[in-house]
mmCIF file of C-alpha atoms in Angstrom:
data_model
loop_
_atom_site.group_PDB
_atom_site.id
_atom_site.type_symbol
_atom_site.label_atom_id
_atom_site.label_comp_id
_atom_site.label_asym_id
_atom_site.label_seq_id
_atom_site.Cartn_x
_atom_site.Cartn_y
_atom_site.Cartn_z
ATOM 1 C CA MET A 1 -11.500 -10.029 -31.325
ATOM 2 C CA ALA A 2 -10.418 -13.731 -30.553
ATOM 3 C CA GLU A 3 -10.950 -16.455 -32.773
ATOM 4 C CA SER A 4 -14.031 -18.578 -32.107
ATOM 5 C CA GLN A 5 -13.105 -22.207 -30.993
ATOM 6 C CA HIS A 6 -15.622 -24.960 -31.294
ATOM 7 C CA LEU A 7 -16.182 -26.648 -27.996
ATOM 8 C CA SER A 8 -18.201 -29.752 -26.899
ATOM 9 C CA PRO A 9 -20.511 -29.231 -23.906
ATOM 10 C CA GLU A 10 -18.251 -31.295 -21.719
ATOM 11 C CA ALA A 11 -15.153 -29.344 -22.675
ATOM 12 C CA HIS A 12 -17.031 -25.939 -21.958
ATOM 13 C CA ALA A 13 -17.930 -27.459 -18.691
ATOM 14 C CA ARG A 14 -14.476 -28.471 -17.916
ATOM 15 C CA LEU A 15 -13.029 -25.106 -18.931
ATOM 16 C CA ALA A 16 -15.647 -23.096 -16.955
ATOM 17 C CA ALA A 17 -15.007 -25.301 -13.797
ATOM 18 C CA GLU A 18 -11.252 -24.581 -14.154
ATOM 19 C CA LEU A 19 -11.931 -20.877 -14.524
ATOM 20 C CA LYS A 20 -14.062 -20.958 -11.508
ATOM 21 C CA ASP A 21 -11.540 -22.808 -9.587
ATOM 22 C CA LEU A 22 -8.674 -20.416 -10.396
ATOM 23 C CA THR A 23 -10.584 -17.296 -9.842
ATOM 24 C CA THR A 24 -11.863 -18.399 -6.353
ATOM 25 C CA ARG A 25 -9.439 -20.857 -4.686
ATOM 26 C CA GLY A 26 -6.471 -20.195 -6.906
ATOM 27 C CA ARG A 27 -6.360 -16.548 -6.121
ATOM 28 C CA ILE A 28 -6.964 -17.226 -2.467
ATOM 29 C CA ASP A 29 -4.238 -19.717 -2.378
ATOM 30 C CA ILE A 30 -1.625 -17.387 -4.184
ATOM 31 C CA ALA A 31 -2.543 -14.552 -2.021
ATOM 32 C CA ASP A 32 -1.782 -16.696 1.081
ATOM 33 C CA LYS A 33 1.507 -17.899 -0.321
ATOM 34 C CA ILE A 34 2.650 -14.113 -1.064
ATOM 35 C CA GLU A 35 1.433 -12.904 2.414
ATOM 36 C CA VAL A 36 3.358 -15.787 4.038
ATOM 37 C CA ALA A 37 6.537 -14.961 1.771
ATOM 38 C CA ARG A 38 6.207 -11.252 2.562
ATOM 39 C CA LEU A 39 6.451 -12.003 6.332
ATOM 40 C CA LEU A 40 9.916 -13.609 5.762
ATOM 41 C CA GLY A 41 11.623 -10.227 5.328
ATOM 42 C CA ASP A 42 13.438 -8.485 2.475
ATOM 43 C CA LEU A 43 11.529 -8.797 -0.518
ATOM 44 C CA SER A 44 14.460 -7.980 -2.888
ATOM 45 C CA GLU A 45 16.164 -11.447 -2.065
ATOM 46 C CA ASN A 46 13.143 -13.321 -0.902
ATOM 47 C CA GLY A 47 12.978 -16.433 -3.435
ATOM 48 C CA ASP A 48 9.729 -17.528 -2.152
ATOM 49 C CA TYR A 49 8.015 -14.170 -2.635
ATOM 50 C CA HIS A 50 9.258 -14.118 -6.308
ATOM 51 C CA ALA A 51 8.311 -17.438 -6.866
ATOM 52 C CA ALA A 52 4.804 -16.827 -5.561
ATOM 53 C CA LYS A 53 4.660 -13.558 -7.721
ATOM 54 C CA GLU A 54 5.642 -15.565 -10.834
ATOM 55 C CA GLU A 55 3.027 -18.261 -10.146
ATOM 56 C CA GLN A 56 0.322 -15.476 -9.831
ATOM 57 C CA GLY A 57 1.270 -14.061 -13.158
ATOM 58 C CA LYS A 58 1.021 -17.351 -14.800
ATOM 59 C CA MET A 59 -2.152 -18.122 -13.053
ATOM 60 C CA GLU A 60 -3.727 -14.711 -14.227
ATOM 61 C CA GLY A 61 -2.508 -15.391 -17.695
ATOM 62 C CA ARG A 62 -4.453 -18.730 -17.796
ATOM 63 C CA ILE A 63 -7.424 -16.935 -16.234
ATOM 64 C CA LEU A 64 -7.491 -14.485 -19.106
ATOM 65 C CA HIS A 65 -7.069 -17.096 -21.738
ATOM 66 C CA LEU A 66 -9.815 -19.092 -20.405
ATOM 67 C CA SER A 67 -12.126 -16.116 -19.964
ATOM 68 C CA SER A 68 -11.502 -15.444 -23.965
ATOM 69 C CA VAL A 69 -11.839 -18.961 -24.955
ATOM 70 C CA LEU A 70 -15.253 -19.174 -23.042
ATOM 71 C CA GLU A 71 -16.486 -15.834 -24.202
ATOM 72 C CA ASN A 72 -15.705 -16.515 -27.915
ATOM 73 C CA CYS A 73 -16.533 -20.134 -28.080
ATOM 74 C CA GLU A 74 -19.255 -21.856 -30.125
ATOM 75 C CA ILE A 75 -20.799 -24.997 -28.160
ATOM 76 C CA VAL A 76 -21.266 -28.014 -30.764
ATOM 77 C CA GLU A 77 -23.206 -31.170 -30.246
ATOM 78 C CA HIS A 78 -21.377 -34.123 -31.914
ATOM 79 C CA ALA A 79 -23.788 -36.051 -34.353
#
């Protein structure tokens, strides 16, 4: 189980908005980049394709991290 983090309501909202953006617009943008790169031909020597796939991997890692933080956080109000 992931360690619980304390987040302010503002931080929680900011992370939730980032997660929503990455899972919607971000994934669409990456899919478009991969498709354009595929059209350039041979994937074994296609730098654009490999860069887009690397970007996709980093983005999916960030999505997993944000999901974990938001699922295991405690929202705290500052006194």
